[in-house]
C-alpha cells in the first residue's frame, strides 16, 4: 500500500538492561508496506531471552515475537509462523548481534527489542508444563529453607525384592514415614536393556507425576561394543568417532538408533515433563563417556551437545541436567545453551568425607549454577557408594545429623532443589534408606529427617503444583 506521508519508525535498542536510557535509531519508510530494519540484540547474559516487540503507538506493545539462537548454523531465528523473517544476522563478537528483520505491515508500526521474563529452558520449544517445572525448580532451589528428597526407583525397587515391583503405590519410604519421596529417580537403561521392566518403570513415573512429584531420569547407557556402561576403550573410541561424524564402523548410526529408542519411550510411553541426566559423572574414569575419552573434555562436550541437538528437535518434555562427580569438572561443561540443572554426585557425607569437604563441594556447585543462571541439585548421595550400607547400626541418625543439618547450616549449599539417594534393592544395592526390617533406631532417625520442616516428600512437593505456572507475586 501507499502511505499518505512518509512513516518515521523509531527503533528502540535494548539488551538485558531496563528500557530506560536505551539507544534510539530512526528508519524512514517511503511508499512501501515492507518494514525492514536492523536492530541490535544482546545475548551476553547466560539466561537472556529477547523478543521483537511491535506497537502502533509506542504506549502498548501488544505483540512479542520470541528470538532464539541456534548454534548450527550460528544465527538468530524466529518461528516460521511469526510472520517475521530475518534476512541477515551478524555476531558482533562482543556478546551482541546485529539482526535484520523484515515483515509486511498495513499500518504505522514501531519495533523494539525487549527482554522476556525467565528462567528459560535450554530447549526453547518445551511444553508449557515442562517450562513451568523449570520455573518452579528455580523457586524451590533458591529457597534455602526447603529441599525436596528423592530416591532412585522409589516405587519399583524395594530392599526386600530383587526385581522390579509392579505396585507403584508402595515404597520403602512410605513404609517408614507414610509418604513417598518427592523426587522420583529412574533410568532408561532399565526400560531399554531390560524391556520386561519397561512398563513397570513407566507406570511408576506416571504415578509420581500424577501425584505432583518431580521426575528425573538418568541413563546408564550401554556402549556399542562392551554392552555395558563401564569404561571400555572401544566404546570410548566410538564416542570420539561419533563427534567426528566417522561412521565407518557404524558408530554414528548406532548412536542415533539408541537415542531413537529413548525418544520412543519419551514421546509414546511417558509423555510427561522430566529432568534428564545423561552422561553423568563424566569427570570420573568408570564410564565409557568419562575422563578417559580420546580427545578429553572436548569430545565429551561435543557428545553431550550432539545428544541435546538431536533430542531437542524431536521431543518437548525434557529439561537437561549436567552432573559431574565430586571432583572439579568445569572443563566438561557443555555450555549454558545445553543445560537447565547443574548437579553434583557426592557419596559419603559424614562418612568418607567430612562435612566441610562435601559442603564445600556443594557450595561450588551452587555458585556455578548461580553464575550460569541454572538450578542447583544434589543429584546423587548416600552413606557410601557401595553395599553394605552400615549406617543403620553405626550412625542411625545419619540422614538428619550428617546430611540435612550441615546442608541447612550453609547459606549457600542449602540452595539446592533436591537431594537424591540411590536404589534400595535386595542383594545388589542399599539399603540407602531404612526399610521395614531395619533397626528401629535407623527408622526413627529417618523419621526425624522426614519430620524436619525443611524436607519435602511427595505430599509437600505435590502441594507446590510444580507443573503449573508459578505465582507472580
CSV table of C-alpha atoms in Angstrom, one decimal:
chain,number,residue,atom,x,y,z
A,1,UNK,CA,0.0,0.0,0.0
A,2,UNK,CA,1.0,3.7,-0.3
A,3,UNK,CA,1.1,5.6,2.9
A,4,UNK,CA,-0.2,9.2,2.9
A,5,UNK,CA,3.1,10.5,4.1
A,6,UNK,CA,6.4,9.1,5.0
A,7,UNK,CA,6.4,7.0,8.1
A,8,UNK,CA,9.1,7.6,10.7
A,9,UNK,CA,9.8,4.4,12.5
A,10,UNK,CA,11.5,4.5,15.9
A,11,UNK,CA,13.7,1.6,16.6
A,12,UNK,CA,14.5,1.2,20.3
A,13,UNK,CA,17.5,-0.9,21.1
A,14,UNK,CA,17.7,-2.8,24.4
A,15,UNK,CA,19.5,-5.7,25.8
A,16,UNK,CA,19.1,-7.1,29.2
A,17,UNK,CA,19.1,-3.7,30.9
A,18,UNK,CA,15.9,-1.8,31.5
A,19,UNK,CA,14.4,0.1,28.6
A,20,UNK,CA,15.2,3.5,30.2
A,21,UNK,CA,18.2,5.1,28.6
A,22,UNK,CA,18.2,2.8,25.6
A,23,UNK,CA,19.8,3.9,22.4
A,24,UNK,CA,17.4,5.1,19.7
A,25,UNK,CA,17.8,4.8,15.9
A,26,UNK,CA,15.4,6.0,13.2
A,27,UNK,CA,14.3,4.4,9.9
A,28,UNK,CA,12.2,6.1,7.2
A,29,UNK,CA,9.9,4.0,5.1
A,30,UNK,CA,8.6,5.6,1.9
A,31,UNK,CA,5.7,4.2,-0.2
A,32,UNK,CA,6.1,0.7,1.0
A,33,UNK,CA,4.3,-1.9,3.1
A,34,UNK,CA,7.5,-3.7,3.8
A,35,UNK,CA,9.2,-3.0,7.1
A,36,UNK,CA,12.9,-3.6,7.1
A,37,UNK,CA,15.3,-2.6,9.8
A,38,UNK,CA,18.5,-3.6,11.6
A,39,UNK,CA,18.3,-3.9,15.4
A,40,UNK,CA,21.0,-4.9,17.9
A,41,UNK,CA,20.3,-7.7,20.3
A,42,UNK,CA,22.3,-8.7,23.3
A,43,UNK,CA,23.0,-12.3,24.3
A,44,UNK,CA,25.8,-11.6,26.7
A,45,UNK,CA,23.9,-12.9,29.7
A,46,UNK,CA,23.7,-16.7,30.0
A,47,UNK,CA,20.0,-16.7,30.7
A,48,UNK,CA,19.0,-14.0,28.2
A,49,UNK,CA,15.9,-14.3,26.0
A,50,UNK,CA,14.7,-11.5,23.9
A,51,UNK,CA,11.8,-10.7,21.6
A,52,UNK,CA,10.9,-8.4,18.7
A,53,UNK,CA,8.1,-6.2,20.1
A,54,UNK,CA,5.7,-4.3,17.9
A,55,UNK,CA,3.4,-1.4,18.7
A,56,UNK,CA,1.2,1.0,16.7
A,57,UNK,CA,1.5,3.9,19.2
A,58,UNK,CA,4.6,3.1,21.4
A,59,UNK,CA,2.4,3.0,24.5
A,60,UNK,CA,1.1,-0.5,24.2
A,61,UNK,CA,3.5,-3.2,23.0
A,62,UNK,CA,0.9,-5.9,22.1
A,63,UNK,CA,2.9,-8.3,20.1
A,64,UNK,CA,6.1,-10.0,21.1
A,65,UNK,CA,7.9,-12.4,18.7
A,66,UNK,CA,10.5,-14.6,20.6
A,67,UNK,CA,14.0,-14.7,19.2
A,68,UNK,CA,16.0,-17.9,19.5
A,69,UNK,CA,19.7,-18.5,19.0
A,70,UNK,CA,20.8,-21.5,17.0
A,71,UNK,CA,24.4,-22.7,17.1
A,72,UNK,CA,24.4,-24.8,13.9
A,73,UNK,CA,24.4,-22.6,12.0
A,74,UNK,CA,25.2,-19.8,14.3
A,75,UNK,CA,22.3,-17.4,13.9
A,76,UNK,CA,19.3,-15.6,15.4
A,77,UNK,CA,15.9,-17.0,14.3
A,78,UNK,CA,12.2,-16.6,14.8
A,79,UNK,CA,9.4,-19.2,14.5
A,80,UNK,CA,8.3,-19.8,10.9
A,81,UNK,CA,4.7,-18.8,11.7
A,82,UNK,CA,5.5,-15.5,13.3
A,83,UNK,CA,5.2,-13.5,10.0
A,84,UNK,CA,8.6,-12.1,10.6
A,85,UNK,CA,11.7,-13.1,8.7
A,86,UNK,CA,15.3,-12.5,9.4
A,87,UNK,CA,17.2,-11.7,6.3
A,88,UNK,CA,20.6,-11.1,8.0
A,89,UNK,CA,22.2,-11.7,11.4
A,90,UNK,CA,25.8,-11.0,12.3
A,91,UNK,CA,27.6,-11.9,15.5
A,92,UNK,CA,29.5,-8.7,16.5
A,93,UNK,CA,31.9,-10.7,18.7
A,94,UNK,CA,31.1,-8.7,21.8
A,95,UNK,CA,28.0,-10.5,23.0
A,96,UNK,CA,25.7,-8.6,20.7
A,97,UNK,CA,24.2,-9.4,17.3
A,98,UNK,CA,23.1,-7.1,14.5
A,99,UNK,CA,19.9,-8.5,13.1
A,100,UNK,CA,17.9,-7.5,10.0
A,101,UNK,CA,14.1,-8.0,10.4
A,102,UNK,CA,11.5,-8.0,7.6
A,103,UNK,CA,7.7,-8.2,7.7
A,104,UNK,CA,4.7,-6.7,6.0
A,105,UNK,CA,2.5,-4.1,7.6
A,106,UNK,CA,-0.5,-2.1,6.6
A,107,UNK,CA,-0.4,0.4,9.5
A,108,UNK,CA,2.3,2.5,11.0
A,109,UNK,CA,4.3,0.4,13.4
A,110,UNK,CA,7.1,0.8,15.9
A,111,UNK,CA,9.5,-2.0,16.8
A,112,UNK,CA,12.0,-2.6,19.6
A,113,UNK,CA,14.0,-5.4,21.2
A,114,UNK,CA,12.5,-6.4,24.5
A,115,UNK,CA,13.6,-8.7,27.3
A,116,UNK,CA,11.4,-11.7,28.1
A,117,UNK,CA,11.0,-12.9,31.7
A,118,UNK,CA,12.8,-16.1,32.6
A,119,UNK,CA,14.1,-18.5,33.6
A,120,UNK,CA,14.2,-20.2,30.2
A,121,UNK,CA,14.7,-23.8,29.3
A,122,UNK,CA,17.8,-24.8,27.2
A,123,UNK,CA,15.3,-26.2,24.7
A,124,UNK,CA,13.1,-23.2,23.9
A,125,UNK,CA,10.3,-25.4,22.5
A,126,UNK,CA,9.4,-27.4,25.6
A,127,UNK,CA,5.8,-27.9,26.6
A,128,UNK,CA,4.1,-25.3,28.9
A,129,UNK,CA,4.2,-27.8,31.8
A,130,UNK,CA,7.9,-28.5,31.3
A,131,UNK,CA,8.7,-24.8,31.3
A,132,UNK,CA,6.6,-24.4,34.4
A,133,UNK,CA,8.6,-27.2,36.1
A,134,UNK,CA,11.8,-25.4,35.4
A,135,UNK,CA,10.5,-22.1,36.9
A,136,UNK,CA,9.2,-23.9,40.0
A,137,UNK,CA,12.6,-25.7,40.4
A,138,UNK,CA,14.2,-22.3,40.4
A,139,UNK,CA,11.9,-21.2,43.1
A,140,UNK,CA,12.5,-24.4,45.1
A,141,UNK,CA,16.2,-24.4,44.6
A,142,UNK,CA,16.9,-20.8,45.6
A,143,UNK,CA,14.9,-21.1,48.8
A,144,UNK,CA,17.4,-22.2,51.4
A,145,UNK,CA,14.7,-23.3,53.9
A,146,UNK,CA,13.4,-26.3,51.9
A,147,UNK,CA,14.9,-29.2,50.0
A,148,UNK,CA,13.0,-31.9,48.1
A,149,UNK,CA,14.0,-35.5,48.9
A,150,UNK,CA,14.3,-38.3,46.3
A,151,UNK,CA,15.4,-41.8,45.8
A,152,UNK,CA,16.2,-43.8,42.6
A,153,UNK,CA,13.3,-46.2,41.7
A,154,UNK,CA,11.3,-45.5,44.9
A,155,UNK,CA,8.1,-47.1,43.6
A,156,UNK,CA,9.6,-50.1,41.7
A,157,UNK,CA,12.5,-51.4,43.7
A,158,UNK,CA,12.4,-52.3,47.4
A,159,UNK,CA,15.0,-53.7,49.8
A,160,UNK,CA,13.1,-56.9,50.1
A,161,UNK,CA,12.8,-57.5,46.4
A,162,UNK,CA,15.4,-58.5,43.8
A,163,UNK,CA,13.4,-57.3,40.8
A,164,UNK,CA,11.0,-54.5,39.9
A,165,UNK,CA,7.8,-54.4,41.8
A,166,UNK,CA,4.7,-53.7,39.7
A,167,UNK,CA,2.7,-52.0,42.5
A,168,UNK,CA,3.5,-48.2,42.3
A,169,UNK,CA,1.6,-47.4,45.5
A,170,UNK,CA,4.3,-48.9,47.7
A,171,UNK,CA,7.8,-47.8,48.7
A,172,UNK,CA,10.3,-48.3,51.5
A,173,UNK,CA,10.0,-44.6,52.3
A,174,UNK,CA,6.2,-44.9,52.7
A,175,UNK,CA,6.6,-47.9,54.9
A,176,UNK,CA,8.7,-45.8,57.3
A,177,UNK,CA,7.3,-42.3,57.2
A,178,UNK,CA,4.0,-42.7,55.5
A,179,UNK,CA,4.9,-40.9,52.2
A,180,UNK,CA,6.8,-41.5,49.0
A,181,UNK,CA,9.9,-39.4,48.2
A,182,UNK,CA,9.2,-36.1,46.5
A,183,UNK,CA,11.7,-36.8,43.7
A,184,UNK,CA,11.3,-39.9,41.6
A,185,UNK,CA,14.5,-41.2,40.0
A,186,UNK,CA,14.5,-43.6,37.1
A,187,UNK,CA,16.9,-44.9,34.4
A,188,UNK,CA,16.4,-45.5,30.7
A,189,UNK,CA,18.8,-48.5,31.0
A,190,UNK,CA,16.1,-50.3,32.9
A,191,UNK,CA,13.5,-49.6,30.3
A,192,UNK,CA,15.6,-50.4,27.2
A,193,UNK,CA,18.1,-53.1,28.2
A,194,UNK,CA,15.5,-54.7,30.5
A,195,UNK,CA,12.4,-54.4,28.3
A,196,UNK,CA,10.4,-56.7,30.6
A,197,UNK,CA,10.6,-53.9,33.2
A,198,UNK,CA,9.8,-51.0,30.9
A,199,UNK,CA,6.0,-50.9,31.6
A,200,UNK,CA,6.6,-51.1,35.4
A,201,UNK,CA,9.0,-48.1,35.4
A,202,UNK,CA,6.8,-46.1,33.0
A,203,UNK,CA,3.8,-46.7,35.2
A,204,UNK,CA,5.8,-45.6,38.3
A,205,UNK,CA,6.9,-42.4,36.6
A,206,UNK,CA,3.3,-41.7,35.7
A,207,UNK,CA,2.2,-42.3,39.3
A,208,UNK,CA,4.9,-39.9,40.6
A,209,UNK,CA,3.9,-37.2,38.0
A,210,UNK,CA,0.2,-37.6,38.7
A,211,UNK,CA,1.0,-37.0,42.4
A,212,UNK,CA,2.9,-33.9,41.6
A,213,UNK,CA,6.4,-35.3,42.3
A,214,UNK,CA,9.5,-34.3,40.4
A,215,UNK,CA,10.6,-37.0,37.9
A,216,UNK,CA,14.3,-37.3,37.0
A,217,UNK,CA,15.8,-39.9,34.6
A,218,UNK,CA,19.4,-40.8,34.1
A,219,UNK,CA,20.8,-43.3,31.6
A,220,UNK,CA,23.4,-45.9,32.3
A,221,UNK,CA,23.9,-46.2,28.6
A,222,UNK,CA,25.3,-49.5,27.4
A,223,UNK,CA,28.1,-48.9,24.9
A,224,UNK,CA,28.1,-50.4,21.4
A,225,UNK,CA,31.0,-52.8,21.9
A,226,UNK,CA,31.0,-53.8,25.6
A,227,UNK,CA,27.3,-54.0,26.1
A,228,UNK,CA,27.9,-52.2,29.5
A,229,UNK,CA,28.1,-48.7,30.8
A,230,UNK,CA,31.5,-49.1,32.4
A,231,UNK,CA,34.7,-47.9,30.7
A,232,UNK,CA,35.8,-49.8,27.6
A,233,UNK,CA,38.3,-48.4,25.2
A,234,UNK,CA,36.3,-49.5,22.2
A,235,UNK,CA,33.2,-47.6,23.4
A,236,UNK,CA,35.3,-44.5,24.3
A,237,UNK,CA,36.7,-44.6,20.7
A,238,UNK,CA,33.2,-44.9,19.4
A,239,UNK,CA,32.3,-41.7,21.2
A,240,UNK,CA,35.3,-40.0,19.5
A,241,UNK,CA,34.1,-41.3,16.1
A,242,UNK,CA,30.6,-40.1,16.8
A,243,UNK,CA,31.6,-36.5,17.5
A,244,UNK,CA,33.8,-36.5,14.4
A,245,UNK,CA,31.0,-37.9,12.2
A,246,UNK,CA,33.0,-41.0,11.4
A,247,UNK,CA,30.5,-43.8,10.7
A,248,UNK,CA,33.0,-46.1,9.0
A,249,UNK,CA,32.3,-48.7,11.8
A,250,UNK,CA,28.7,-47.8,12.2
A,251,UNK,CA,29.2,-45.9,15.4
A,252,UNK,CA,27.2,-42.8,14.4
A,253,UNK,CA,24.4,-45.0,13.2
A,254,UNK,CA,24.4,-46.9,16.5
A,255,UNK,CA,24.4,-43.6,18.5
A,256,UNK,CA,21.3,-42.2,16.8
A,257,UNK,CA,19.4,-45.5,16.8
A,258,UNK,CA,19.9,-45.8,20.6
A,259,UNK,CA,18.7,-42.2,21.0
A,260,UNK,CA,15.6,-43.1,18.9
A,261,UNK,CA,14.8,-45.9,21.4
A,262,UNK,CA,14.9,-43.3,24.2
A,263,UNK,CA,12.7,-40.9,22.2
A,264,UNK,CA,10.2,-43.7,21.6
A,265,UNK,CA,9.7,-44.1,25.3
A,266,UNK,CA,9.6,-40.3,26.0
A,267,UNK,CA,7.1,-39.4,23.3
A,268,UNK,CA,4.9,-42.6,23.2
A,269,UNK,CA,5.1,-44.0,26.7
A,270,UNK,CA,6.0,-41.3,29.2
A,271,UNK,CA,4.7,-38.0,27.7
A,272,UNK,CA,5.4,-36.2,30.9
A,273,UNK,CA,7.9,-33.4,31.8
A,274,UNK,CA,11.1,-34.7,33.5
A,275,UNK,CA,14.7,-33.8,34.2
A,276,UNK,CA,17.1,-35.9,32.0
A,277,UNK,CA,20.6,-36.6,33.4
A,278,UNK,CA,22.7,-38.1,30.6
A,279,UNK,CA,26.5,-38.8,30.6
A,280,UNK,CA,26.7,-38.1,34.4
A,281,UNK,CA,29.9,-38.3,36.5
A,282,UNK,CA,31.9,-37.6,33.3
A,283,UNK,CA,34.9,-36.5,35.3
A,284,UNK,CA,35.3,-40.0,36.8
A,285,UNK,CA,37.1,-42.8,34.9
A,286,UNK,CA,34.5,-45.5,35.3
A,287,UNK,CA,32.1,-44.8,32.4
A,288,UNK,CA,32.8,-45.0,28.7
A,289,UNK,CA,31.9,-41.4,28.4
A,290,UNK,CA,34.2,-40.3,31.2
A,291,UNK,CA,37.6,-38.9,31.7
A,292,UNK,CA,39.4,-41.5,29.5
A,293,UNK,CA,37.7,-40.4,26.3
A,294,UNK,CA,40.0,-39.8,23.3
A,295,UNK,CA,40.1,-36.0,22.9
A,296,UNK,CA,39.3,-35.4,26.5
A,297,UNK,CA,36.8,-32.8,27.6
A,298,UNK,CA,36.3,-31.5,24.0
A,299,UNK,CA,35.0,-35.0,23.0
A,300,UNK,CA,32.7,-35.1,26.0
A,301,UNK,CA,31.2,-31.7,25.3
A,302,UNK,CA,30.6,-32.4,21.7
A,303,UNK,CA,29.0,-35.7,22.5
A,304,UNK,CA,26.6,-34.1,25.0
A,305,UNK,CA,25.7,-31.4,22.5
A,306,UNK,CA,25.0,-33.9,19.8
A,307,UNK,CA,22.6,-35.7,22.1
A,308,UNK,CA,20.9,-32.4,23.0
A,309,UNK,CA,20.7,-31.2,19.5
A,310,UNK,CA,19.1,-34.4,18.2
A,311,UNK,CA,16.7,-34.9,21.1
A,312,UNK,CA,15.6,-31.3,21.5
A,313,UNK,CA,14.2,-31.2,17.9
A,314,UNK,CA,12.3,-34.4,18.5
A,315,UNK,CA,10.7,-34.1,21.9
A,316,UNK,CA,9.5,-31.2,24.1
A,317,UNK,CA,9.3,-32.9,27.5
A,318,UNK,CA,12.9,-32.7,28.6
A,319,UNK,CA,14.9,-30.5,31.0
A,320,UNK,CA,18.6,-31.1,30.9
A,321,UNK,CA,20.8,-31.9,33.9
A,322,UNK,CA,24.6,-31.9,33.8
A,323,UNK,CA,26.0,-33.6,36.9
A,324,UNK,CA,29.7,-34.3,37.5
A,325,UNK,CA,31.1,-36.4,40.3
A,326,UNK,CA,32.7,-34.8,43.4
A,327,UNK,CA,35.8,-33.5,41.6
A,328,UNK,CA,36.4,-30.3,39.7
A,329,UNK,CA,34.7,-30.6,36.3
A,330,UNK,CA,34.1,-27.1,34.8
A,331,UNK,CA,36.1,-28.1,31.7
A,332,UNK,CA,33.4,-30.6,30.9
A,333,UNK,CA,30.6,-28.1,31.0
A,334,UNK,CA,28.8,-28.2,27.6
A,335,UNK,CA,27.5,-24.6,27.8
A,336,UNK,CA,24.6,-22.6,29.0
A,337,UNK,CA,22.5,-23.3,25.9
A,338,UNK,CA,22.5,-27.1,26.8
A,339,UNK,CA,21.9,-27.2,30.5
A,340,UNK,CA,18.9,-26.4,32.8
A,341,UNK,CA,20.1,-28.0,36.1
A,342,UNK,CA,23.7,-28.3,37.4
A,343,UNK,CA,24.0,-31.3,39.7
A,344,UNK,CA,26.7,-32.9,41.8
A,345,UNK,CA,27.1,-36.6,42.8
A,346,UNK,CA,28.9,-36.9,46.2
A,347,UNK,CA,28.8,-40.1,48.3
A,348,UNK,CA,29.9,-40.5,51.9
A,349,UNK,CA,28.8,-37.3,53.7
A,350,UNK,CA,30.0,-37.6,57.3
A,351,UNK,CA,31.4,-41.0,56.5
A,352,UNK,CA,34.3,-40.9,53.9
A,353,UNK,CA,34.0,-37.1,53.6
A,354,UNK,CA,33.9,-34.6,56.4
A,355,UNK,CA,31.1,-32.1,56.5
A,356,UNK,CA,33.5,-29.3,55.5
A,357,UNK,CA,34.6,-31.3,52.4
A,358,UNK,CA,31.3,-32.2,50.9
A,359,UNK,CA,29.6,-28.9,51.9
A,360,UNK,CA,32.4,-27.0,50.1
A,361,UNK,CA,31.8,-29.1,47.0
A,362,UNK,CA,28.1,-28.3,47.0
A,363,UNK,CA,28.8,-24.6,47.6
A,364,UNK,CA,30.9,-24.5,44.5
A,365,UNK,CA,28.1,-26.3,42.6
A,366,UNK,CA,25.6,-23.7,43.8
A,367,UNK,CA,27.9,-20.8,42.9
A,368,UNK,CA,28.5,-22.3,39.4
A,369,UNK,CA,24.7,-22.7,38.9
A,370,UNK,CA,24.0,-19.2,40.1
A,371,UNK,CA,26.7,-17.7,37.8
A,372,UNK,CA,25.2,-19.6,34.8
A,373,UNK,CA,21.5,-19.0,35.7
A,374,UNK,CA,20.8,-22.7,36.4
A,375,UNK,CA,19.1,-24.8,39.1
A,376,UNK,CA,21.4,-26.5,41.5
A,377,UNK,CA,20.8,-30.1,42.8
A,378,UNK,CA,22.4,-32.7,44.9
A,379,UNK,CA,21.8,-35.4,42.2
A,380,UNK,CA,23.3,-38.5,44.0
A,381,UNK,CA,24.4,-39.2,47.5
A,382,UNK,CA,24.5,-42.0,50.1
A,383,UNK,CA,26.3,-43.2,53.1
A,384,UNK,CA,28.8,-44.8,50.8
A,385,UNK,CA,28.9,-45.7,47.1
A,386,UNK,CA,28.6,-49.5,47.5
A,387,UNK,CA,27.0,-52.0,49.8
A,388,UNK,CA,26.8,-52.8,52.6
A,389,UNK,CA,25.3,-49.6,53.9
A,390,UNK,CA,26.1,-49.8,57.6
A,391,UNK,CA,24.8,-46.5,59.0
A,392,UNK,CA,21.6,-48.2,60.1
A,393,UNK,CA,23.5,-49.6,63.1
A,394,UNK,CA,26.6,-47.4,63.3
A,395,UNK,CA,25.0,-43.9,62.7
A,396,UNK,CA,21.2,-44.3,62.7
A,397,UNK,CA,20.6,-40.6,62.7
A,398,UNK,CA,22.8,-40.2,59.6
A,399,UNK,CA,20.2,-38.6,57.3
A,400,UNK,CA,19.4,-35.9,59.8
A,401,UNK,CA,22.7,-35.2,61.5
A,402,UNK,CA,25.2,-35.9,58.7
A,403,UNK,CA,23.2,-34.7,55.7
A,404,UNK,CA,20.3,-32.3,56.5
A,405,UNK,CA,21.8,-30.4,59.4
A,406,UNK,CA,25.1,-29.5,57.6
A,407,UNK,CA,23.1,-28.5,54.5
A,408,UNK,CA,20.8,-26.2,56.4
A,409,UNK,CA,23.8,-24.7,58.3
A,410,UNK,CA,25.2,-23.4,55.0
A,411,UNK,CA,23.5,-20.4,53.4
A,412,UNK,CA,24.9,-21.5,50.1
A,413,UNK,CA,24.8,-25.3,50.0
A,414,UNK,CA,21.2,-25.3,51.1
A,415,UNK,CA,20.2,-23.6,47.8
A,416,UNK,CA,19.6,-26.9,46.1
A,417,UNK,CA,16.3,-28.0,44.6
A,418,UNK,CA,16.6,-31.6,45.7
A,419,UNK,CA,18.8,-34.3,47.2
A,420,UNK,CA,18.5,-37.9,45.8
A,421,UNK,CA,19.9,-41.1,47.1
A,422,UNK,CA,20.3,-44.4,45.3
A,423,UNK,CA,18.4,-47.7,45.0
A,424,UNK,CA,17.1,-49.9,47.8
A,425,UNK,CA,17.1,-53.5,46.4
A,426,UNK,CA,17.9,-56.9,47.8
A,427,UNK,CA,21.5,-58.1,47.4
A,428,UNK,CA,22.9,-55.5,45.0
A,429,UNK,CA,22.2,-52.0,46.2
A,430,UNK,CA,21.5,-50.3,49.5
A,431,UNK,CA,19.7,-50.0,51.8
A,432,UNK,CA,20.2,-46.3,51.3
A,433,UNK,CA,17.2,-45.5,53.4
A,434,UNK,CA,15.6,-47.7,56.1
A,435,UNK,CA,13.0,-50.3,55.2
A,436,UNK,CA,10.5,-52.3,57.3
A,437,UNK,CA,13.1,-54.7,58.7
A,438,UNK,CA,15.7,-52.0,59.5
A,439,UNK,CA,16.7,-51.4,63.1
A,440,UNK,CA,14.2,-49.2,64.9
A,441,UNK,CA,16.9,-46.6,65.7
A,442,UNK,CA,17.5,-46.2,61.9
A,443,UNK,CA,13.8,-45.9,61.2
A,444,UNK,CA,13.5,-43.3,64.0
A,445,UNK,CA,16.4,-41.3,62.6
A,446,UNK,CA,14.9,-41.3,59.1
A,447,UNK,CA,11.6,-40.2,60.6
A,448,UNK,CA,13.3,-37.3,62.3
A,449,UNK,CA,14.7,-36.4,58.8
A,450,UNK,CA,11.2,-36.6,57.3
A,451,UNK,CA,9.6,-34.6,60.2
A,452,UNK,CA,12.0,-31.6,59.7
A,453,UNK,CA,10.1,-28.8,58.0
A,454,UNK,CA,12.9,-28.4,55.5
A,455,UNK,CA,12.5,-31.8,53.8
A,456,UNK,CA,9.8,-32.1,51.2
A,457,UNK,CA,8.4,-35.6,50.4
A,458,UNK,CA,5.7,-36.3,47.8
A,459,UNK,CA,2.8,-34.7,49.5
A,460,UNK,CA,4.7,-31.5,50.1
A,461,UNK,CA,6.2,-31.4,46.6
A,462,UNK,CA,2.7,-32.1,45.1
A,463,UNK,CA,1.2,-29.2,47.0
A,464,UNK,CA,3.7,-26.9,45.3
A,465,UNK,CA,2.0,-27.6,41.9
A,466,UNK,CA,5.3,-28.0,40.1
A,467,UNK,CA,3.7,-28.3,36.7
A,468,UNK,CA,1.5,-25.2,37.0
A,469,UNK,CA,2.6,-21.6,36.3
A,470,UNK,CA,4.3,-20.3,39.4
A,471,UNK,CA,2.8,-17.4,41.4
A,472,UNK,CA,3.7,-14.0,40.0
A,473,UNK,CA,4.0,-12.1,43.4
